PDB file of C-alpha atoms in Angstrom:
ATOM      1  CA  UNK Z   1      19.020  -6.838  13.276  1.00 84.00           C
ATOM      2  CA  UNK Z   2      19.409  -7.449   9.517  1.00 93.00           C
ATOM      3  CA  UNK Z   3      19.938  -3.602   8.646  1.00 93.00           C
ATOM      4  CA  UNK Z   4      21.948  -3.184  11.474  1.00 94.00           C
ATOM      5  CA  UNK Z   5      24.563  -5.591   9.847  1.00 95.00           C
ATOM      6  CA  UNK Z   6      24.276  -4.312   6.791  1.00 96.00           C
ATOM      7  CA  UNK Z   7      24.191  -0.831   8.090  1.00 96.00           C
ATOM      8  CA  UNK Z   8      27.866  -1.710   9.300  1.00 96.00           C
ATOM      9  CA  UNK Z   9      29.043  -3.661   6.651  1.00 97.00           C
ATOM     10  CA  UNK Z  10      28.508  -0.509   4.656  1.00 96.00           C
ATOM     11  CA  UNK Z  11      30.190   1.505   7.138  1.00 96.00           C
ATOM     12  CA  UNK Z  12      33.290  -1.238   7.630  1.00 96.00           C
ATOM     13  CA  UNK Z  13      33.775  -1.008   3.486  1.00 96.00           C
ATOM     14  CA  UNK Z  14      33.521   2.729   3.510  1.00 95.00           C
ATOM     15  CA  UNK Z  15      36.300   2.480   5.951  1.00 94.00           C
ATOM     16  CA  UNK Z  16      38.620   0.069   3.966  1.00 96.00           C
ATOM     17  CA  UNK Z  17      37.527   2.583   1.163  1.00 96.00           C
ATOM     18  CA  UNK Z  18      38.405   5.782   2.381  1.00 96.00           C
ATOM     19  CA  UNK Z  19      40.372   4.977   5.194  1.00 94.00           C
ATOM     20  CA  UNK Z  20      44.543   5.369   3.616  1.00 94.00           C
ATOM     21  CA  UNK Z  21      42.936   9.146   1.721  1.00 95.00           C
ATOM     22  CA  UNK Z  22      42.109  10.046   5.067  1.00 94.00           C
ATOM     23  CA  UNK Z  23      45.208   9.111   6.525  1.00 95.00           C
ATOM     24  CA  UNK Z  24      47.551  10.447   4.266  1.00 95.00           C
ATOM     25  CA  UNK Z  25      45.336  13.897   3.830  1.00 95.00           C
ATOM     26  CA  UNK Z  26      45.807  14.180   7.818  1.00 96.00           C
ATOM     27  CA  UNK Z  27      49.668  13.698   7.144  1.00 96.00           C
ATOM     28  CA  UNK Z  28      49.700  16.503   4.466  1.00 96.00           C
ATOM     29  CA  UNK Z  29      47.936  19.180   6.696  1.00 96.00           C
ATOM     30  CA  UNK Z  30      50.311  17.895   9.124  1.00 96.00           C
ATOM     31  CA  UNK Z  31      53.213  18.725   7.181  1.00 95.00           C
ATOM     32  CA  UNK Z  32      51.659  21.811   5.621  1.00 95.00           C
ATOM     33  CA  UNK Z  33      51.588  23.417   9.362  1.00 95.00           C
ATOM     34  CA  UNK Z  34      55.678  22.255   9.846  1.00 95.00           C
ATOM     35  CA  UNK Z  35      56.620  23.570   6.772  1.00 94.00           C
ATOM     36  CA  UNK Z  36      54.585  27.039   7.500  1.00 94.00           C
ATOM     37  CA  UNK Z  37      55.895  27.053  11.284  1.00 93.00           C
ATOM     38  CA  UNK Z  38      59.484  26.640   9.817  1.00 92.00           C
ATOM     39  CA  UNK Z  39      58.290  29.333   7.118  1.00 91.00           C
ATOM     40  CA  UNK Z  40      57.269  31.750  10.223  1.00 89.00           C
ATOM     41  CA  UNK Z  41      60.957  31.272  11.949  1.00 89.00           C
ATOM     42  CA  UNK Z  42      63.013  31.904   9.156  1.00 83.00           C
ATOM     43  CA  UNK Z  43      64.732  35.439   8.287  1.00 75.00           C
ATOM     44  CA  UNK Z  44      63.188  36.354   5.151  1.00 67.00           C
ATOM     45  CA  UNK Z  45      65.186  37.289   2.091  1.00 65.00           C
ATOM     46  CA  UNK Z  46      66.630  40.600   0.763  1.00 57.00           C
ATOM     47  CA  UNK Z  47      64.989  41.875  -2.481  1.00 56.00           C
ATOM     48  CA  UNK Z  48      67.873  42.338  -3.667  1.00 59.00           C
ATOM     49  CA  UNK Z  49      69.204  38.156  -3.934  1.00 59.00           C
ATOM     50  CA  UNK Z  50      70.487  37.100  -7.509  1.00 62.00           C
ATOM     51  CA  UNK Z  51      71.184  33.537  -8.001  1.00 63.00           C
ATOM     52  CA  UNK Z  52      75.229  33.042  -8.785  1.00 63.00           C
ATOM     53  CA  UNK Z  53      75.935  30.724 -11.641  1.00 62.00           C
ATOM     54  CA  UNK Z  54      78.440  28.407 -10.847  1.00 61.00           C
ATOM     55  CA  UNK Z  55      82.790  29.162 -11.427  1.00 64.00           C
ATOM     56  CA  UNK Z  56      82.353  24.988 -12.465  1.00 63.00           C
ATOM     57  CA  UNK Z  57      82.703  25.466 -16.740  1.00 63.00           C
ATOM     58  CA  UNK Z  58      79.923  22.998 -18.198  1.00 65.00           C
ATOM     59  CA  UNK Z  59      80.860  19.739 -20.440  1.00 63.00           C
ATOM     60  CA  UNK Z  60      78.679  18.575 -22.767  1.00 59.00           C
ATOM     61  CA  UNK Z  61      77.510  15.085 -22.529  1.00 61.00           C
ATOM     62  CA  UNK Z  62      78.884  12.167 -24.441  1.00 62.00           C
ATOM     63  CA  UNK Z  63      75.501  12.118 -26.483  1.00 62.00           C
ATOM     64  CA  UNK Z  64      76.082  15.817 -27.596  1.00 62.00           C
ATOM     65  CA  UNK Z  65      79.554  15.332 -28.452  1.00 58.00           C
ATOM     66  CA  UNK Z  66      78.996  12.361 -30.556  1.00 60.00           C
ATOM     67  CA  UNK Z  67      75.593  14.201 -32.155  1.00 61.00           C
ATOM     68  CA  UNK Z  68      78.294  17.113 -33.175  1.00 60.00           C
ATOM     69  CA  UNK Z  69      80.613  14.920 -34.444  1.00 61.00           C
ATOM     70  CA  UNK Z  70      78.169  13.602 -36.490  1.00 61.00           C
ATOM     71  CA  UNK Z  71      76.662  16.386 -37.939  1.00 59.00           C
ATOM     72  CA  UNK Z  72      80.273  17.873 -39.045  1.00 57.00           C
ATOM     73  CA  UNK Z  73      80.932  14.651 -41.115  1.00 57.00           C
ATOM     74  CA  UNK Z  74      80.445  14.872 -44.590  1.00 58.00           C
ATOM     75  CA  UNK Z  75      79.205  12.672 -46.867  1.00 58.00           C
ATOM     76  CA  UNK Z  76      81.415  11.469 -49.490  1.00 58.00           C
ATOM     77  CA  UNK Z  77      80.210   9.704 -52.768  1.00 59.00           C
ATOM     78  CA  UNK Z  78      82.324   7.049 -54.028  1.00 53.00           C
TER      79      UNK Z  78
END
């Protein structure tokens, strides 16, 4: 009776153990097969696809336009 016990308290900490891996692995396969199965339904894409860059001109950041400013300022001895 004593190893039985101890045979399940093993068993009951391997559980608390393992137990959330083994969930969330079963949720990854799980979303391995959607994203495959959505994979399989979709029209596939021509060879020929370029990426557009966008009509939106770019603006640099305050932190560039300050680091610019400060690098044109010269330094004047007194």
């Amino acid at each position: 009776m004593n190893a039985l016990s101890e045979y399940l308290t093993v068993l009951a900490l391997f559980l608390l153990l393992a137990g959330p891996a083994l969930v969330g692995l079963r949720h990854e396969r799980r979303l391995d097969r959607q994203v495959k199965a959505a994979q399989a339904t979709r029209p596939a894409r021509s060879a020929t696809w370029t990426q557009k860059s966008s009509s939106r001109s770019t603006v640099p950041s305050t932190a560039t336009w300050y680091a610019d400013g400060r690098r044109s300022k010269k330094l004047v001895s007194s």
